[in-house]
Amino acid sequence: SHLSKYLKSGHSLVGITLISSYLSNFFLGDQFLGIIVPGRTFKPAYEAMGLAPRMLSRTLEDCGTISSPLIPWTACGAFMSNVLGVGSFTFMPYAFFNWLNPIVAFLMTFAGIGIFWRKADGTITQDKTQSVAARQEA
């Protein structure tokens, strides 16, 4: 696929997943589609790279779930606007968690913090040298 040339490392895969999850929320207008579509799209790439399934799950949560209230035409955005009594763009500057978390998630992955790898026996490790990915590189 066209994206495969950009998916050379764990942090590039996480970055692309974060971006596609946000864009899915934005264009598809629903939080569930913003999680399901990128999740099913990138699951084979996470498996091929030897990343644990929890990495995909966490990445989808880091952006797909928490960016939804910031988009006015999603169900979450409409709910938050009605509960708070203000428009989404009014409370957006104060929703620090919602717009900072995807940035922190990418930076932590780029720094190698909190990356979980799948071992050949199916167990999970944070040590890449014991992972399926290390065996594929050898």
PDB file of C-alpha atoms in Angstrom:
ATOM      1  CA  SER A   1       0.000   0.000   0.000  1.00  0.00           C
ATOM      2  CA  HIS A   2       0.978   3.641  -0.222  1.00  0.00           C
ATOM      3  CA  LEU A   3       1.369   3.988   3.550  1.00  0.00           C
ATOM      4  CA  SER A   4       3.743   1.039   3.912  1.00  0.00           C
ATOM      5  CA  LYS A   5       6.705   3.096   2.704  1.00  0.00           C
ATOM      6  CA  TYR A   6       6.224   5.420   5.705  1.00  0.00           C
ATOM      7  CA  LEU A   7       5.824   2.634   8.271  1.00  0.00           C
ATOM      8  CA  LYS A   8       9.468   1.900   8.971  1.00  0.00           C
ATOM      9  CA  SER A   9       9.421   2.062  12.776  1.00  0.00           C
ATOM     10  CA  GLY A  10       7.140   1.881  15.787  1.00  0.00           C
ATOM     11  CA  HIS A  11       6.945   5.634  16.194  1.00  0.00           C
ATOM     12  CA  SER A  12       6.039   6.216  12.546  1.00  0.00           C
ATOM     13  CA  LEU A  13       3.290   3.597  12.818  1.00  0.00           C
ATOM     14  CA  VAL A  14       1.948   5.175  16.011  1.00  0.00           C
ATOM     15  CA  GLY A  15       2.118   8.647  14.438  1.00  0.00           C
ATOM     16  CA  ILE A  16       0.209   7.568  11.330  1.00  0.00           C
ATOM     17  CA  THR A  17      -2.362   5.786  13.520  1.00  0.00           C
ATOM     18  CA  LEU A  18      -2.868   8.922  15.640  1.00  0.00           C
ATOM     19  CA  ILE A  19      -3.318  11.119  12.573  1.00  0.00           C
ATOM     20  CA  SER A  20      -5.659   8.714  10.802  1.00  0.00           C
ATOM     21  CA  SER A  21      -7.737   8.267  13.942  1.00  0.00           C
ATOM     22  CA  TYR A  22      -8.194  12.016  14.301  1.00  0.00           C
ATOM     23  CA  LEU A  23      -8.976  12.460  10.606  1.00  0.00           C
ATOM     24  CA  SER A  24     -11.462   9.582  10.764  1.00  0.00           C
ATOM     25  CA  ASN A  25     -13.253  11.333  13.625  1.00  0.00           C
ATOM     26  CA  PHE A  26     -13.205  14.584  11.695  1.00  0.00           C
ATOM     27  CA  PHE A  27     -14.441  13.291   8.344  1.00  0.00           C
ATOM     28  CA  LEU A  28     -16.615  10.347   9.392  1.00  0.00           C
ATOM     29  CA  GLY A  29     -18.233  12.278  12.244  1.00  0.00           C
ATOM     30  CA  ASP A  30     -18.381   9.430  14.726  1.00  0.00           C
ATOM     31  CA  GLN A  31     -16.052   8.331  17.510  1.00  0.00           C
ATOM     32  CA  PHE A  32     -16.667   4.640  16.901  1.00  0.00           C
ATOM     33  CA  LEU A  33     -15.689   4.907  13.239  1.00  0.00           C
ATOM     34  CA  GLY A  34     -12.642   6.931  14.297  1.00  0.00           C
ATOM     35  CA  ILE A  35     -11.529   3.880  16.268  1.00  0.00           C
ATOM     36  CA  ILE A  36     -12.759   0.961  14.163  1.00  0.00           C
ATOM     37  CA  VAL A  37     -11.578   2.106  10.723  1.00  0.00           C
ATOM     38  CA  PRO A  38      -7.952   2.873  11.689  1.00  0.00           C
ATOM     39  CA  GLY A  39      -7.900  -0.128  14.034  1.00  0.00           C
ATOM     40  CA  ARG A  40      -8.803  -2.584  11.316  1.00  0.00           C
ATOM     41  CA  THR A  41      -6.603  -0.802   8.807  1.00  0.00           C
ATOM     42  CA  PHE A  42      -3.438  -0.832  10.915  1.00  0.00           C
ATOM     43  CA  LYS A  43      -3.829  -4.120  12.806  1.00  0.00           C
ATOM     44  CA  PRO A  44      -1.826  -6.094  10.182  1.00  0.00           C
ATOM     45  CA  ALA A  45       0.957  -3.475  10.277  1.00  0.00           C
ATOM     46  CA  TYR A  46       1.219  -3.698  14.084  1.00  0.00           C
ATOM     47  CA  GLU A  47       1.349  -7.493  13.852  1.00  0.00           C
ATOM     48  CA  ALA A  48       3.958  -7.407  11.077  1.00  0.00           C
ATOM     49  CA  MET A  49       6.124  -5.011  13.064  1.00  0.00           C
ATOM     50  CA  GLY A  50       5.893  -7.254  16.135  1.00  0.00           C
ATOM     51  CA  LEU A  51       4.106  -4.710  18.300  1.00  0.00           C
ATOM     52  CA  ALA A  52       1.730  -6.001  20.949  1.00  0.00           C
ATOM     53  CA  PRO A  53      -2.016  -5.552  20.311  1.00  0.00           C
ATOM     54  CA  ARG A  54      -2.207  -3.279  23.351  1.00  0.00           C
ATOM     55  CA  MET A  55      -0.103  -0.723  21.452  1.00  0.00           C
ATOM     56  CA  LEU A  56      -2.775  -0.406  18.774  1.00  0.00           C
ATOM     57  CA  SER A  57      -5.515  -0.258  21.397  1.00  0.00           C
ATOM     58  CA  ARG A  58      -3.725   2.415  23.411  1.00  0.00           C
ATOM     59  CA  THR A  59      -2.916   4.483  20.323  1.00  0.00           C
ATOM     60  CA  LEU A  60      -6.543   4.436  19.183  1.00  0.00           C
ATOM     61  CA  GLU A  61      -7.583   5.512  22.667  1.00  0.00           C
ATOM     62  CA  ASP A  62      -4.923   8.243  22.762  1.00  0.00           C
ATOM     63  CA  CYS A  63      -6.514  10.065  19.851  1.00  0.00           C
ATOM     64  CA  GLY A  64      -9.650   8.363  18.545  1.00  0.00           C
ATOM     65  CA  THR A  65     -11.587   8.536  21.778  1.00  0.00           C
ATOM     66  CA  ILE A  66     -10.410  11.755  23.338  1.00  0.00           C
ATOM     67  CA  SER A  67     -10.369  13.925  20.213  1.00  0.00           C
ATOM     68  CA  SER A  68     -14.055  13.283  19.561  1.00  0.00           C
ATOM     69  CA  PRO A  69     -15.406  15.915  22.015  1.00  0.00           C
ATOM     70  CA  LEU A  70     -13.383  18.588  20.220  1.00  0.00           C
ATOM     71  CA  ILE A  71     -15.172  18.019  16.909  1.00  0.00           C
ATOM     72  CA  PRO A  72     -18.585  19.758  17.017  1.00  0.00           C
ATOM     73  CA  TRP A  73     -20.406  17.440  14.586  1.00  0.00           C
ATOM     74  CA  THR A  74     -19.627  14.203  16.423  1.00  0.00           C
ATOM     75  CA  ALA A  75     -22.038  12.864  19.036  1.00  0.00           C
ATOM     76  CA  CYS A  76     -19.448  13.540  21.750  1.00  0.00           C
ATOM     77  CA  GLY A  77     -18.887  17.094  20.527  1.00  0.00           C
ATOM     78  CA  ALA A  78     -22.617  17.835  20.459  1.00  0.00           C
ATOM     79  CA  PHE A  79     -23.071  16.314  23.922  1.00  0.00           C
ATOM     80  CA  MET A  80     -20.200  18.312  25.438  1.00  0.00           C
ATOM     81  CA  SER A  81     -21.431  21.542  23.862  1.00  0.00           C
ATOM     82  CA  ASN A  82     -24.934  21.007  25.240  1.00  0.00           C
ATOM     83  CA  VAL A  83     -23.749  20.008  28.709  1.00  0.00           C
ATOM     84  CA  LEU A  84     -21.342  22.932  28.982  1.00  0.00           C
ATOM     85  CA  GLY A  85     -23.677  25.362  27.236  1.00  0.00           C
ATOM     86  CA  VAL A  86     -20.918  26.654  24.945  1.00  0.00           C
ATOM     87  CA  GLY A  87     -19.636  25.752  21.493  1.00  0.00           C
ATOM     88  CA  SER A  88     -16.829  23.253  21.008  1.00  0.00           C
ATOM     89  CA  PHE A  89     -14.430  25.943  19.835  1.00  0.00           C
ATOM     90  CA  THR A  90     -15.111  27.903  23.032  1.00  0.00           C
ATOM     91  CA  PHE A  91     -14.061  25.118  25.403  1.00  0.00           C
ATOM     92  CA  MET A  92     -11.348  23.671  23.146  1.00  0.00           C
ATOM     93  CA  PRO A  93      -8.506  25.843  24.534  1.00  0.00           C
ATOM     94  CA  TYR A  94      -9.309  24.550  28.028  1.00  0.00           C
ATOM     95  CA  ALA A  95      -9.482  20.869  27.074  1.00  0.00           C
ATOM     96  CA  PHE A  96      -5.764  20.326  27.698  1.00  0.00           C
ATOM     97  CA  PHE A  97      -5.987  16.563  28.046  1.00  0.00           C
ATOM     98  CA  ASN A  98      -7.828  16.174  24.749  1.00  0.00           C
ATOM     99  CA  TRP A  99      -5.293  17.918  22.563  1.00  0.00           C
ATOM    100  CA  LEU A 100      -2.097  17.283  24.547  1.00  0.00           C
ATOM    101  CA  ASN A 101      -2.475  13.521  25.000  1.00  0.00           C
ATOM    102  CA  PRO A 102      -1.911  12.579  21.320  1.00  0.00           C
ATOM    103  CA  ILE A 103       1.214  14.761  21.283  1.00  0.00           C
ATOM    104  CA  VAL A 104       2.550  13.181  24.477  1.00  0.00           C
ATOM    105  CA  ALA A 105       1.716   9.699  23.165  1.00  0.00           C
ATOM    106  CA  PHE A 106       3.744  10.307  20.013  1.00  0.00           C
ATOM    107  CA  LEU A 107       6.679  11.840  21.913  1.00  0.00           C
ATOM    108  CA  MET A 108       6.786   8.932  24.376  1.00  0.00           C
ATOM    109  CA  THR A 109       6.768   6.416  21.530  1.00  0.00           C
ATOM    110  CA  PHE A 110       9.453   8.386  19.706  1.00  0.00           C
ATOM    111  CA  ALA A 111      11.552   8.297  22.899  1.00  0.00           C
ATOM    112  CA  GLY A 112      10.971   4.542  23.238  1.00  0.00           C
ATOM    113  CA  ILE A 113       8.944   4.816  26.427  1.00  0.00           C
ATOM    114  CA  GLY A 114       6.019   2.445  26.930  1.00  0.00           C
ATOM    115  CA  ILE A 115       6.426   0.398  23.761  1.00  0.00           C
ATOM    116  CA  PHE A 116       5.193  -3.176  24.120  1.00  0.00           C
ATOM    117  CA  TRP A 117       6.468  -5.921  21.815  1.00  0.00           C
ATOM    118  CA  ARG A 118       5.024  -9.344  21.121  1.00  0.00           C
ATOM    119  CA  LYS A 119       7.315 -12.300  21.726  1.00  0.00           C
ATOM    120  CA  ALA A 120       7.227 -15.435  19.554  1.00  0.00           C
ATOM    121  CA  ASP A 121       5.411 -17.343  22.309  1.00  0.00           C
ATOM    122  CA  GLY A 122       2.689 -14.671  22.415  1.00  0.00           C
ATOM    123  CA  THR A 123       3.751 -13.031  25.660  1.00  0.00           C
ATOM    124  CA  ILE A 124       4.377  -9.305  25.893  1.00  0.00           C
ATOM    125  CA  THR A 125       7.683  -7.597  26.654  1.00  0.00           C
ATOM    126  CA  GLN A 126       9.122  -4.103  26.661  1.00  0.00           C
ATOM    127  CA  ASP A 127      12.500  -5.495  25.584  1.00  0.00           C
ATOM    128  CA  LYS A 128      12.691  -5.330  21.796  1.00  0.00           C
ATOM    129  CA  THR A 129      15.632  -7.752  21.673  1.00  0.00           C
ATOM    130  CA  GLN A 130      13.320 -10.575  22.829  1.00  0.00           C
ATOM    131  CA  SER A 131      10.500  -9.699  20.448  1.00  0.00           C
ATOM    132  CA  VAL A 132       9.264 -11.045  17.142  1.00  0.00           C
ATOM    133  CA  ALA A 133      10.492  -7.817  15.538  1.00  0.00           C
ATOM    134  CA  ALA A 134      14.088  -8.508  16.625  1.00  0.00           C
ATOM    135  CA  ARG A 135      13.950 -11.959  15.037  1.00  0.00           C
ATOM    136  CA  GLN A 136      12.594 -10.506  11.805  1.00  0.00           C
ATOM    137  CA  GLU A 137      15.423  -7.956  11.668  1.00  0.00           C
ATOM    138  CA  ALA A 138      18.102 -10.624  12.250  1.00  0.00           C
TER     139      ALA A 138
END
